[in-house]
Short mmCIF file of C-alpha atoms and ligand atoms in Angstrom, two decimals:
data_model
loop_
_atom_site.label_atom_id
_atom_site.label_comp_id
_atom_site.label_asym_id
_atom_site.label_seq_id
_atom_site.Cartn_x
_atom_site.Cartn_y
_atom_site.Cartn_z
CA UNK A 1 -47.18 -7.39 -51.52
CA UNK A 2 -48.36 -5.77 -48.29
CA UNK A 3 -47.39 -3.00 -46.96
CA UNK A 4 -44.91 -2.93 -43.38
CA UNK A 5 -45.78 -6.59 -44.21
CA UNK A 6 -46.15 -9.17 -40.79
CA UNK A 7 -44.77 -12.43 -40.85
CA UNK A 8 -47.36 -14.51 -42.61
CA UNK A 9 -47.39 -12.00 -45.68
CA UNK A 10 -44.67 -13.34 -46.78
CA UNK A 11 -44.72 -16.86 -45.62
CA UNK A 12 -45.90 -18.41 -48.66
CA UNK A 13 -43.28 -16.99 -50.77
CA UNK A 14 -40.73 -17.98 -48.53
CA UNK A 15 -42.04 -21.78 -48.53
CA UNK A 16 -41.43 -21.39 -52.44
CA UNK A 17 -38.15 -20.60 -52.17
CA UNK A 18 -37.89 -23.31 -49.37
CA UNK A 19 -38.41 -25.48 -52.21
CA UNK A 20 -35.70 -24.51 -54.22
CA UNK A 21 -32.89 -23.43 -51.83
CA UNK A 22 -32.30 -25.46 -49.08
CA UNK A 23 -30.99 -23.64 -46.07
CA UNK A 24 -27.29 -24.79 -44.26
CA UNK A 25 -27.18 -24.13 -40.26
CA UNK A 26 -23.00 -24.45 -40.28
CA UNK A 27 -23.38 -24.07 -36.24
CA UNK A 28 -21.86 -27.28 -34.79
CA UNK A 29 -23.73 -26.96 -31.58
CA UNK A 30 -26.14 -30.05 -30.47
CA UNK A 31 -27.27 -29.02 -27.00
CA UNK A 32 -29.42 -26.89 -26.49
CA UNK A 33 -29.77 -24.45 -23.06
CA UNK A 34 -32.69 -22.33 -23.94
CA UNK A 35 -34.70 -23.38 -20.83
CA UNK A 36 -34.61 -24.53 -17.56
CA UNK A 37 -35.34 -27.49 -18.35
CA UNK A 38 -32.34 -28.41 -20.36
CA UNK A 39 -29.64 -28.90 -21.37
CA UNK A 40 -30.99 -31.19 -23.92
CA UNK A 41 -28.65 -33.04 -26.44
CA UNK A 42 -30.13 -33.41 -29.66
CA UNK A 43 -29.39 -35.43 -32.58
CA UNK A 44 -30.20 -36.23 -36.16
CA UNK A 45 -33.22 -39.27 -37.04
CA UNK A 46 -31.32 -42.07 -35.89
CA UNK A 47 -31.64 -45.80 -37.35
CA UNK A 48 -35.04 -47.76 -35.78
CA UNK A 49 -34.89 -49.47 -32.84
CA UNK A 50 -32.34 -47.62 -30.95
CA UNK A 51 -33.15 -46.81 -27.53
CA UNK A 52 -31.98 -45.25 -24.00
CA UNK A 53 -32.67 -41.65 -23.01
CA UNK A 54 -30.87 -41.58 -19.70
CA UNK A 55 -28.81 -38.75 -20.12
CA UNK A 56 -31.00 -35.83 -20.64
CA UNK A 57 -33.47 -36.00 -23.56
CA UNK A 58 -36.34 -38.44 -24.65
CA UNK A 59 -35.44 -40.68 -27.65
CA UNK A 60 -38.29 -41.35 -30.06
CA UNK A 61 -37.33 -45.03 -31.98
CA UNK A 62 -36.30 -44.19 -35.12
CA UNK A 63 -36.82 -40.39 -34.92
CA UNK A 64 -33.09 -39.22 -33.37
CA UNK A 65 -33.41 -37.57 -29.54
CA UNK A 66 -35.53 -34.67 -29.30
CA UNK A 67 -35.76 -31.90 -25.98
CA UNK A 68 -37.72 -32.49 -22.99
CA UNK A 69 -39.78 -29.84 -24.97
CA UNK A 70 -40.22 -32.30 -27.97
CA UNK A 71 -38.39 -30.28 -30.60
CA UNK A 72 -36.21 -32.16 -32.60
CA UNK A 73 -32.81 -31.73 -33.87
CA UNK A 74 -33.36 -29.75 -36.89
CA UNK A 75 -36.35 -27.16 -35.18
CA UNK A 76 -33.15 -26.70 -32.84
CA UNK A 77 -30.88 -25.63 -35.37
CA UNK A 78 -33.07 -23.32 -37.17
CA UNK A 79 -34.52 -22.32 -33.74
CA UNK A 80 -30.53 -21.39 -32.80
CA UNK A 81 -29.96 -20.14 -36.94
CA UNK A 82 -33.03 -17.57 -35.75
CA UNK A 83 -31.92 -16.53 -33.10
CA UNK A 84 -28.50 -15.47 -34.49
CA UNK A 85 -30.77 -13.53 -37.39
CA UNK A 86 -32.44 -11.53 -34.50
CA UNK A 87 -29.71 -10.54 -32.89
CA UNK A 88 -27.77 -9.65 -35.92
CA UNK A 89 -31.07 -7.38 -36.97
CA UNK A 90 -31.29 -5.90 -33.59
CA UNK A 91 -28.02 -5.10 -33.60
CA UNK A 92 -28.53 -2.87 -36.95
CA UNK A 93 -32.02 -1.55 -35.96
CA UNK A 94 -30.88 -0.33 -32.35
CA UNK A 95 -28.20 1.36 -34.42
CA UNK A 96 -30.72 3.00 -36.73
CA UNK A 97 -33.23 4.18 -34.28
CA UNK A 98 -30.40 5.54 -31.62
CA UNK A 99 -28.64 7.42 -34.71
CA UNK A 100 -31.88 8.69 -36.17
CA UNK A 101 -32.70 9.80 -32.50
CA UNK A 102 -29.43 11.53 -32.43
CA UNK A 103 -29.68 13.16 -35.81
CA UNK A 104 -33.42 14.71 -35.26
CA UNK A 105 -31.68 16.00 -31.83
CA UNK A 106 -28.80 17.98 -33.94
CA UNK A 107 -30.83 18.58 -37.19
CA UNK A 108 -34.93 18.27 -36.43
CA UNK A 109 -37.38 16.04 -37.58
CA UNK A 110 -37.78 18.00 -40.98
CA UNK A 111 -34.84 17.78 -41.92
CA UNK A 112 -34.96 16.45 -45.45
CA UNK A 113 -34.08 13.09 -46.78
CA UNK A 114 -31.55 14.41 -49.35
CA UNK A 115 -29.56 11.66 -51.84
CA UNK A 116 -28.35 13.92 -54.42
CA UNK A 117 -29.80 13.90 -58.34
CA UNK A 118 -28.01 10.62 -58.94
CA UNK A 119 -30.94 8.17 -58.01
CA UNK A 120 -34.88 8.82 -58.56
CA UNK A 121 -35.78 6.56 -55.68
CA UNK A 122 -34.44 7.76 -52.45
CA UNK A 123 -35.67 4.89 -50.35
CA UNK A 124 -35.86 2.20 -52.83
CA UNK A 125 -35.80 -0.47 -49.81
CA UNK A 126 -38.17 1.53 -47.69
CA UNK A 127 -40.65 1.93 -50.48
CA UNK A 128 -40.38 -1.66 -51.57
CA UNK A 129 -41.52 -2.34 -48.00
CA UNK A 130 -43.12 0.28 -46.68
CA UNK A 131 -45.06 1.61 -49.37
CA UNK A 132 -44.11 5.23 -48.50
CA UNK A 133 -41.40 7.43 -49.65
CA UNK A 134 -40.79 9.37 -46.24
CA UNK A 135 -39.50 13.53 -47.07
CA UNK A 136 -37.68 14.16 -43.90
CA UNK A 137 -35.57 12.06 -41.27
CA UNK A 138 -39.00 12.49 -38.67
CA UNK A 139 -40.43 9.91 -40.81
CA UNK A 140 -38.01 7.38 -39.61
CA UNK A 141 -39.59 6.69 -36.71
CA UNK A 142 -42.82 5.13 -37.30
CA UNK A 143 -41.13 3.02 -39.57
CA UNK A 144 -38.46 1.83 -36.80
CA UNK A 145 -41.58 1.42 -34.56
CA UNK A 146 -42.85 -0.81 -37.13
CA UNK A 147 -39.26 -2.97 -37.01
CA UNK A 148 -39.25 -3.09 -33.65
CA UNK A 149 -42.45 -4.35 -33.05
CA UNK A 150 -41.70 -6.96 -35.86
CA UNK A 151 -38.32 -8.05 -34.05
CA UNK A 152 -40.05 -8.79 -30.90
CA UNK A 153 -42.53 -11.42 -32.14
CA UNK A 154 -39.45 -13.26 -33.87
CA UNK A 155 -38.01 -13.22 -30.83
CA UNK A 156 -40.96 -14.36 -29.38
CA UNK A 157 -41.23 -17.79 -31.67
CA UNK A 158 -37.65 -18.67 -30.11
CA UNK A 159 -39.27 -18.61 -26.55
CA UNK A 160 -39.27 -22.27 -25.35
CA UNK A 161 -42.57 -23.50 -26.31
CA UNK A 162 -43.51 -21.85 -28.80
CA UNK A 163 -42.55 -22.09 -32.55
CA UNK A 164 -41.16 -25.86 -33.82
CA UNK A 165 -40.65 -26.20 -37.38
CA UNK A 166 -37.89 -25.37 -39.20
CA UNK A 167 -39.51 -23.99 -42.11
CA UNK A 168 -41.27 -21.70 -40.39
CA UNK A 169 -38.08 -20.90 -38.45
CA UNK A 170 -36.18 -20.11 -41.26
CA UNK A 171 -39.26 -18.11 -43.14
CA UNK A 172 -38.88 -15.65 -40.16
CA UNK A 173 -35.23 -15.35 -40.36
CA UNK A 174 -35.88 -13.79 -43.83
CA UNK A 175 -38.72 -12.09 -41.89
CA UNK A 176 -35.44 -10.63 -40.02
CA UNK A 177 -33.19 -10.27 -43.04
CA UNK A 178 -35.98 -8.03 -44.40
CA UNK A 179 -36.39 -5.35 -41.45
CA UNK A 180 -32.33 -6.02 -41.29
CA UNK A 181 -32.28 -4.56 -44.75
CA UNK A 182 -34.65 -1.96 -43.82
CA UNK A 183 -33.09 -0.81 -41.29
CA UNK A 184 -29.67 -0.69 -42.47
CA UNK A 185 -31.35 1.64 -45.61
CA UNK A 186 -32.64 4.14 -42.99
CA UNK A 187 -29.52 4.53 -40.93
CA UNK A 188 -27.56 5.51 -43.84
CA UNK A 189 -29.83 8.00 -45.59
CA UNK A 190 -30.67 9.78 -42.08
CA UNK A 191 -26.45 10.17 -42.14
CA UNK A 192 -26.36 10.89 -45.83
CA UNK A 193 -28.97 13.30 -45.72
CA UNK A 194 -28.13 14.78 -42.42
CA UNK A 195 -24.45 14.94 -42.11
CA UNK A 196 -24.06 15.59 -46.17
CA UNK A 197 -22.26 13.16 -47.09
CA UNK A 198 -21.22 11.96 -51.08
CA UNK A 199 -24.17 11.63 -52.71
CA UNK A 200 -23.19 9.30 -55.27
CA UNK A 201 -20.94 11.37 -57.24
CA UNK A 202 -17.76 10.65 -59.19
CA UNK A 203 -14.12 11.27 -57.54
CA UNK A 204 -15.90 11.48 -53.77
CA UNK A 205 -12.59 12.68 -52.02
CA UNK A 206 -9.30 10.79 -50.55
CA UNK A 207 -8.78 10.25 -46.72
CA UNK A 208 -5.72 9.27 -45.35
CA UNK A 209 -5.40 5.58 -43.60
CA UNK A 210 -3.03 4.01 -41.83
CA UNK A 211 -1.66 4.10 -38.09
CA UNK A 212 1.65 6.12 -39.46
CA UNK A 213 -0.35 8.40 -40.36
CA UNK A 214 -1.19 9.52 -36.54
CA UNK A 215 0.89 12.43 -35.69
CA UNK A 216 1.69 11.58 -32.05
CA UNK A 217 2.94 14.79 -30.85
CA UNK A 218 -0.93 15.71 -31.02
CA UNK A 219 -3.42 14.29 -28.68
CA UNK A 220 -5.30 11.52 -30.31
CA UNK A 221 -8.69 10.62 -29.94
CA UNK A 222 -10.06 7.35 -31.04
CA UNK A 223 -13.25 6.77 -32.31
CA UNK A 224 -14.69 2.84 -32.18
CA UNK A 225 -17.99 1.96 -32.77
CA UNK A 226 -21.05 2.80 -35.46
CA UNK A 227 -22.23 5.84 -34.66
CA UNK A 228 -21.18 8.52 -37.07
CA UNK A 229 -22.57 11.29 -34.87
CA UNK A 230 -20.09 11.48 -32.27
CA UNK A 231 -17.29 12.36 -34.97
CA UNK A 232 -19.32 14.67 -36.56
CA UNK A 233 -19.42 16.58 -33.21
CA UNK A 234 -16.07 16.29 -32.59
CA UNK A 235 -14.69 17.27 -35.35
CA UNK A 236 -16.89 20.59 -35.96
CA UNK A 237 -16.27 21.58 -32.07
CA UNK A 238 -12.58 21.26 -33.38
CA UNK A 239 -13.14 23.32 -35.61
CA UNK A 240 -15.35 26.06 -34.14
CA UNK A 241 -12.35 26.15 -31.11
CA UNK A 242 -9.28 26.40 -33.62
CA UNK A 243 -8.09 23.60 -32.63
CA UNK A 244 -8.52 20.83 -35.80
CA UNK A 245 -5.01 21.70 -36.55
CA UNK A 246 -3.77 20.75 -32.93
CA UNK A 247 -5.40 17.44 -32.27
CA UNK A 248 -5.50 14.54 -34.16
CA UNK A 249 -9.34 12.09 -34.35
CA UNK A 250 -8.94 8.73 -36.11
CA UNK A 251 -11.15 5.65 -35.91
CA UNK A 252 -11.41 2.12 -36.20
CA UNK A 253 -13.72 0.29 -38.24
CA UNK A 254 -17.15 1.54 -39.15
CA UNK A 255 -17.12 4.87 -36.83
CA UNK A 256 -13.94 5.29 -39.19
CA UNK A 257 -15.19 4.50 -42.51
CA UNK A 258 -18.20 6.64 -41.96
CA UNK A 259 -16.52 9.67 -39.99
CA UNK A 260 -14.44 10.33 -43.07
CA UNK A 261 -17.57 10.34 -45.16
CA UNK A 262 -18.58 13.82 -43.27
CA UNK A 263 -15.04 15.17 -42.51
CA UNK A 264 -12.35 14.33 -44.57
CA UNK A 265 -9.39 15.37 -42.06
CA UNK A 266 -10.62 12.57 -40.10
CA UNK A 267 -8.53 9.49 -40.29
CA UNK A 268 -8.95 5.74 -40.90
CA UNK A 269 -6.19 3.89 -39.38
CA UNK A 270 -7.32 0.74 -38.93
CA UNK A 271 -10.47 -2.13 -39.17
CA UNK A 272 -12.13 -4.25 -36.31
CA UNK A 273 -9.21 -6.77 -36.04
CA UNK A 274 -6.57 -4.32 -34.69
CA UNK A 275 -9.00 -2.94 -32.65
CA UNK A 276 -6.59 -4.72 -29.44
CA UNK A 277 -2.95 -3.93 -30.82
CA UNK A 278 -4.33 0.00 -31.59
CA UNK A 279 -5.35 0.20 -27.62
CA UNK A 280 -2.11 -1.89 -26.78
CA UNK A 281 -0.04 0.57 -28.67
CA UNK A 282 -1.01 3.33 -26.27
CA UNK A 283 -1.40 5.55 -29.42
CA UNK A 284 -4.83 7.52 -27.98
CA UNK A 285 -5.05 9.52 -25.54
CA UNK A 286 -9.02 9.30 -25.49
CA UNK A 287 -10.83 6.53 -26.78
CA UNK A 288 -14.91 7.04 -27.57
CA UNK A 289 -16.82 4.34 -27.76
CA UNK A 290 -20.24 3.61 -28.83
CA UNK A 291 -21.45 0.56 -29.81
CA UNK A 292 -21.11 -2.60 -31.74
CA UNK A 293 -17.48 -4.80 -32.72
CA UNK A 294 -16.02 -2.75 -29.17
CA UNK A 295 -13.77 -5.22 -27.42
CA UNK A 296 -15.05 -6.68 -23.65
CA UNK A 297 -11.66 -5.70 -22.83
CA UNK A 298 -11.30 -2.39 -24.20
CA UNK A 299 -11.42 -0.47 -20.90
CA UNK A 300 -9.24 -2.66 -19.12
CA UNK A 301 -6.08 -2.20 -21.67
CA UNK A 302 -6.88 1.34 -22.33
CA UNK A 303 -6.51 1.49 -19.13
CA UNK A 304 -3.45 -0.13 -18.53
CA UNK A 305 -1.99 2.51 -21.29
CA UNK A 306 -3.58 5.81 -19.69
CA UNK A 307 -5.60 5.80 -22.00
CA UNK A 308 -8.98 7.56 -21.01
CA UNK A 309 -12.08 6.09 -22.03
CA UNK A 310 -15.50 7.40 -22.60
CA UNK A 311 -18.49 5.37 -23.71
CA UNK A 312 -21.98 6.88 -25.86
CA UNK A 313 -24.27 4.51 -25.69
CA UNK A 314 -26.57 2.82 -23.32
CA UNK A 315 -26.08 -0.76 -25.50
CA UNK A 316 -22.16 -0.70 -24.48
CA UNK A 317 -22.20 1.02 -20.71
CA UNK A 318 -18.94 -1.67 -19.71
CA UNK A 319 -20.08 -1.22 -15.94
CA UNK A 320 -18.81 2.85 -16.21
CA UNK A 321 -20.51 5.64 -14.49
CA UNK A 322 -23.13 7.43 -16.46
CA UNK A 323 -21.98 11.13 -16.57
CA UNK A 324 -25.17 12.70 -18.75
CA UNK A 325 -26.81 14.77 -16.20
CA UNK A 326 -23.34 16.18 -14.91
CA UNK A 327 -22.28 19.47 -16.76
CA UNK A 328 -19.14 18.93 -19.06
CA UNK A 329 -16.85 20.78 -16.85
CA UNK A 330 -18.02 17.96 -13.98
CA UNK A 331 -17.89 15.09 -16.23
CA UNK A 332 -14.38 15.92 -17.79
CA UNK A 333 -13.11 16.33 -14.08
CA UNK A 334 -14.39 12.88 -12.79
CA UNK A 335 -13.03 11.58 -16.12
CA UNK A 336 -9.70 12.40 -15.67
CA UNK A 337 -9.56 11.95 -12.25
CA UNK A 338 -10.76 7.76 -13.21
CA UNK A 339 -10.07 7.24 -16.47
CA UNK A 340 -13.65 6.45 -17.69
CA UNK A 341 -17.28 7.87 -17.55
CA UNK A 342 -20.40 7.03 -19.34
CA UNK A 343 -21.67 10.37 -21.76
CA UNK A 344 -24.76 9.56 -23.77
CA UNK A 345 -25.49 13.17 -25.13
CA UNK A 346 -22.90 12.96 -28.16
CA UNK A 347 -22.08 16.70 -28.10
CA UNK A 348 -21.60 16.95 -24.44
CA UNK A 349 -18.94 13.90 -25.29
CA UNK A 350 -17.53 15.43 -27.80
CA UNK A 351 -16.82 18.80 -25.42
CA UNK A 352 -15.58 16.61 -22.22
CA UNK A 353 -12.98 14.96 -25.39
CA UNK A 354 -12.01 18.08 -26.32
CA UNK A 355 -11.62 19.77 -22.80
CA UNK A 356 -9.86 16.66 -21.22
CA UNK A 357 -7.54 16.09 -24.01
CA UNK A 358 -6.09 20.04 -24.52
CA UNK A 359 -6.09 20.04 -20.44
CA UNK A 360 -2.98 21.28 -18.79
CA UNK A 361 -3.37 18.17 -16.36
CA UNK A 362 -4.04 15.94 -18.86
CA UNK A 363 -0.77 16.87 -20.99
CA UNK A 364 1.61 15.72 -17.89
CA UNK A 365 0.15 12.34 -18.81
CA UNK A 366 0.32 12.49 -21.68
CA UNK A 367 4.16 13.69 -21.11
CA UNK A 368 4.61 10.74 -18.76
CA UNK A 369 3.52 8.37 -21.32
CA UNK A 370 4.73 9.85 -24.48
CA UNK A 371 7.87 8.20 -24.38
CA UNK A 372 6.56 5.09 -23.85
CA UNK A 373 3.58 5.16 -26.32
CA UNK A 374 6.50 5.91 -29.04
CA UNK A 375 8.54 3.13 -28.15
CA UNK A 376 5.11 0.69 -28.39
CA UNK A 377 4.12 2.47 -31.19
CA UNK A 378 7.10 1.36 -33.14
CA UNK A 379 7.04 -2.02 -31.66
CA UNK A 380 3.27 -1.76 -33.24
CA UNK A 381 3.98 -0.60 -36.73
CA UNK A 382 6.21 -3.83 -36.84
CA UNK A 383 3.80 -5.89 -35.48
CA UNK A 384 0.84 -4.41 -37.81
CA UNK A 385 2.98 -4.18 -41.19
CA UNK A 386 4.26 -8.49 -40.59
CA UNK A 387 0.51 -9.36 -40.08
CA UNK A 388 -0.27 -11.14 -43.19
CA UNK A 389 -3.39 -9.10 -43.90
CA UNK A 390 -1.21 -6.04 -43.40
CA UNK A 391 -3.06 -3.77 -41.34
CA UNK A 392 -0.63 -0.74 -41.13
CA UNK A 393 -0.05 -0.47 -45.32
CA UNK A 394 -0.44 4.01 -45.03
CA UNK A 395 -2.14 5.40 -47.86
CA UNK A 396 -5.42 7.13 -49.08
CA UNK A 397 -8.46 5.50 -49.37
CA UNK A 398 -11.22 6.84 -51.34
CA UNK A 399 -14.39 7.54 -49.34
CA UNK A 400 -17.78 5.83 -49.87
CA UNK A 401 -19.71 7.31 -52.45
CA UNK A 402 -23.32 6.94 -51.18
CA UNK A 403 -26.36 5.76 -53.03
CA UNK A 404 -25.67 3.37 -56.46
CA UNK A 405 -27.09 5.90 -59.31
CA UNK A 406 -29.76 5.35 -61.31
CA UNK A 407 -27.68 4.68 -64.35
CA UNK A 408 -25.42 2.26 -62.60
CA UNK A 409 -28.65 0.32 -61.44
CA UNK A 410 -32.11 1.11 -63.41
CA UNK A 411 -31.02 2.24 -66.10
CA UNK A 412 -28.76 -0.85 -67.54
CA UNK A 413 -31.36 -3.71 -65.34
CA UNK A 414 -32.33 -5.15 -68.46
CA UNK A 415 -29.06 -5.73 -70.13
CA UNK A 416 -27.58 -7.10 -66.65
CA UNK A 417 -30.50 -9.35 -66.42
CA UNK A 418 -30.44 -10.76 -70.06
CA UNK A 419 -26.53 -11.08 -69.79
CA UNK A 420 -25.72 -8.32 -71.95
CA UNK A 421 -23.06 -6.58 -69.79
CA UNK A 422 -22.03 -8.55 -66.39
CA UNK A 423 -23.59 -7.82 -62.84
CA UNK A 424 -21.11 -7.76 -60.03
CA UNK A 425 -20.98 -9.24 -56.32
CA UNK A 426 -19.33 -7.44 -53.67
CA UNK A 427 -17.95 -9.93 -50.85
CA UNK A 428 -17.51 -7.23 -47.66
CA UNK A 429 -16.41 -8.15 -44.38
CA UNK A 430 -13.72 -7.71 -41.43
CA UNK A 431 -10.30 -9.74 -41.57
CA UNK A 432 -10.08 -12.29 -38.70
CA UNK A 433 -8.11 -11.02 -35.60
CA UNK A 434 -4.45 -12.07 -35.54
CA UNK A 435 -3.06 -15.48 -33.73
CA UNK A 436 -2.99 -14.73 -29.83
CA UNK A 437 -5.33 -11.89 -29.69
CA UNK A 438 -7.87 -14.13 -28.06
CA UNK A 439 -8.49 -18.03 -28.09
CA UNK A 440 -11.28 -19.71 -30.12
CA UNK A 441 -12.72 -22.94 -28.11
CA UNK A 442 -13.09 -25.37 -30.66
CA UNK A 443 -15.34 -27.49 -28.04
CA UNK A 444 -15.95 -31.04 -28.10
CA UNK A 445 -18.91 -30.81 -30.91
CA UNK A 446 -17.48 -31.27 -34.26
CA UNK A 447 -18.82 -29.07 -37.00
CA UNK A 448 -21.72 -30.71 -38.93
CA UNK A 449 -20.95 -31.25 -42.59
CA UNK A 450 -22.94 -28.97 -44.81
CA UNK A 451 -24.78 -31.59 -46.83
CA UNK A 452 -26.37 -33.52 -43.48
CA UNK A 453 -27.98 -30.17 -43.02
CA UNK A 454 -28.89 -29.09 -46.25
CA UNK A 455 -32.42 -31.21 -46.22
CA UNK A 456 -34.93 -28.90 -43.75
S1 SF4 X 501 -36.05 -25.47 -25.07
FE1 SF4 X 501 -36.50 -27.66 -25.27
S2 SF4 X 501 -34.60 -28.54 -26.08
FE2 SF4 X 501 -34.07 -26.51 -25.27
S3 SF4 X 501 -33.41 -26.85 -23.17
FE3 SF4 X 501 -35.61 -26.40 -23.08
S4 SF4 X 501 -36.60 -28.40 -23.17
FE4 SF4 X 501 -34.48 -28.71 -23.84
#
């Protein structure tokens, strides 16, 4: 295999699997509005003879309607299933490269990839791919170069007019799955190695989850979003100041999952789906955000709770003023004065938090509010704890371990892949959110069944 491989090095392997997995597009979508020249409704290879044509794209007898741009119904659909594989990918490598940026910032480019004496192969996906084994978190970078560069020309075969056929659609959303993959591996051994976090040994230690667990008499700060580094800072500045005992930081979702991997004071109290009753609740007084899973309407019920909001990251700016260049006495003054401010630097966040939340203005506020956020609060615990998926069940929750070791893996590959002792799947994802937190338009297309588009 090549090395930081382009997308024909692995185009003939894909075709092979082509031929023995056939690939389902569940999107029930039909019309497509990539250009200017559309919309175009598209459907499957319809029965000869039929004609017409008059209400947006060309019919081809016997063919089913194809774009003004001549792509037909199932180029579409991959076209639409790559599309979705980009921006998932981007999603993860803008992650990587802005954390990795972060990390060098606070730690320096040598600072060394470090995954504990539980695994042999540090960067077994990197290697696989790369062909290099990098020694430090500096090394990162060429190889996010290398996804980036990789992620543009997919994007580019989506352009109108360029790529057409599905199998070569869906060869490059493996393309994508690959650097996805990649990327995903680099992210979590810069934090890993970085922010020394379990390195794959037994017992890694207990956090607490749950909103009950939020000692309200505290200010509470928030924490939504992927980047790891942001609670790191806090939660060290807390320390440094004497004041971890005197504030309380929780988090939603992965910012949650992964602060408590570095500090285990910090707490979980919730996943992506109660991301809306949390901010309803009133429960923080500060809510960071950085990016990824954050709510369009975030700022505007935070808001409505006093809550004060402060975003990290120039993916999720929600139309707030960027603070950066102002010193943090400036920026934690024209936050609490409006409510919201844009800080990309993650330490100079994490000090505005800090200052803003242990102000003397800011606890009249919180005064104001506090009688208020405990009456919602209970209202919320209700609400949470009679959601079917049960969102407010309190408890301890034991951190994630890091790296699979070598004798969990390697060492017992050959009796998992004769059948000797059983492999295992993990099925991972976030609960849906609750009835009435948002409506789902079920549009006018009807989903396509799986088997009419199982034959690309
Ligand atoms: S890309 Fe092709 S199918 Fe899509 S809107 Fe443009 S012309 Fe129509």
């Amino acid at each position: 295999m090549s090395q930081y491989p382009d997308i024909f090095d692995l185009r003939n392997w894909d075709f092979t699997l082509l031929k023995r997995y056939k690939p389902v597009f569940s999107k029930p979508n039909k019309t497509c509005h990539l250009c200017a020249m559309g919309p175009c409704k598209l459907t499957p290879p319809a029965p000869p003879l039929l004609k017409g044509g008059d209400d947006g794209g060309l019919v081809r007898v016997g063919s089913g309607r194809v774009g003004k741009c001549g792509i037909d119904e199932k180029g579409f659909k991959a076209r639409e299933a790559l599309l979705d594989a980009v921006i998932g990918a981007s999603g993860h490598v803008s992650h990587a490269a802005r954390l990795a940026e972060d990390l060098i910032n606070k730690f320096g480019k040598d600072c060394p990839v470090n995954m504990g004496s539980h695994t042999s192969m540090p960067t077994p996906i990197t290697t696989l791919i790369t062909g290099c084994t990098p020694k430090n978190i500096g090394e990162f970078k060429d190889i996010l170069v290398y996804i980036e560069g990789q992620l543009i020309h997919l994007l580019s075969s989506v352009n109108f007019g360029t790529e057409a056929s599905p199998e070569d659609f869906v060869s490059k959303m493996l393309h994508a799955g690959m650097l996805d993959n990649l990327a995903m591996e680099l992210a979590d051994v810069a934090q890993i190695s970085a922010m020394n976090m379990p390195k794959g040994e037994s017992n890694s230690p207990l956090v607490t989850i749950g909103i009950e667990t939020i000692d309200t008499s505290k200010p509470v700060i928030l924490i939504i979003g992927h980047n790891s580094t942001v609670a790191h800072e806090i939660m060290h500045l807390a320390e440094d100041r004497g004041l971890k005992d005197k504030i309380e930081v929780c988090g939603l979702c992965c910012a949650a999952s992964d602060g408590a991997r570095h500090s285990h004071g910090f707490k979980i109290i919730g996943n992506q789906a109660s991301q809306i009753d949390v901010i309803k609740s009133g429960i923080a007084d500060m809510v960071i955000l950085d990016t990824q899973c954050i709510r369009a309407d975030v700022v505007e019920e935070a808001r409505k709770v006093d809550s004060i909001i402060i975003a990290t990251t120039q993916e999720t700016a929600l139309g707030l003023k960027d603070l950066t260049g102002k010193s943090p006495d400036e920026a934690s003054e024209y936050i609490t004065r409006n409510g919201t401010g844009i800080i990309l630097d993650k330490k100079k966040a994490a000090e505005a938090a800090l200052k803003i939340v242990i102000s003397e203005q800011w606890s009249v506020v919180r005064k104001r509010k506090e009688v208020e956020k405990m009456r919602s609060l209970e209202d919320e615990q209700k609400l949470l704890t009679s959601h079917p998926l049960n969102f407010s069940t309190s408890g301890l929750l034991r951190i994630g371990r890091g790296p699979i070791r070598d004798s969990e893996i390697r060492g017992v590959a050959p009796s998992i892949i004769m059948g000797d002792i059983p492999g295992i799947v993990g099925i991972f994802g976030c609960p849906e959110e609750r009835q009435g937190s948002g409506v789902r338009d079920q549009g006018s297309e009807k989903p396509i069944p799986i088997n009419s588009d199982s034959d690309v």
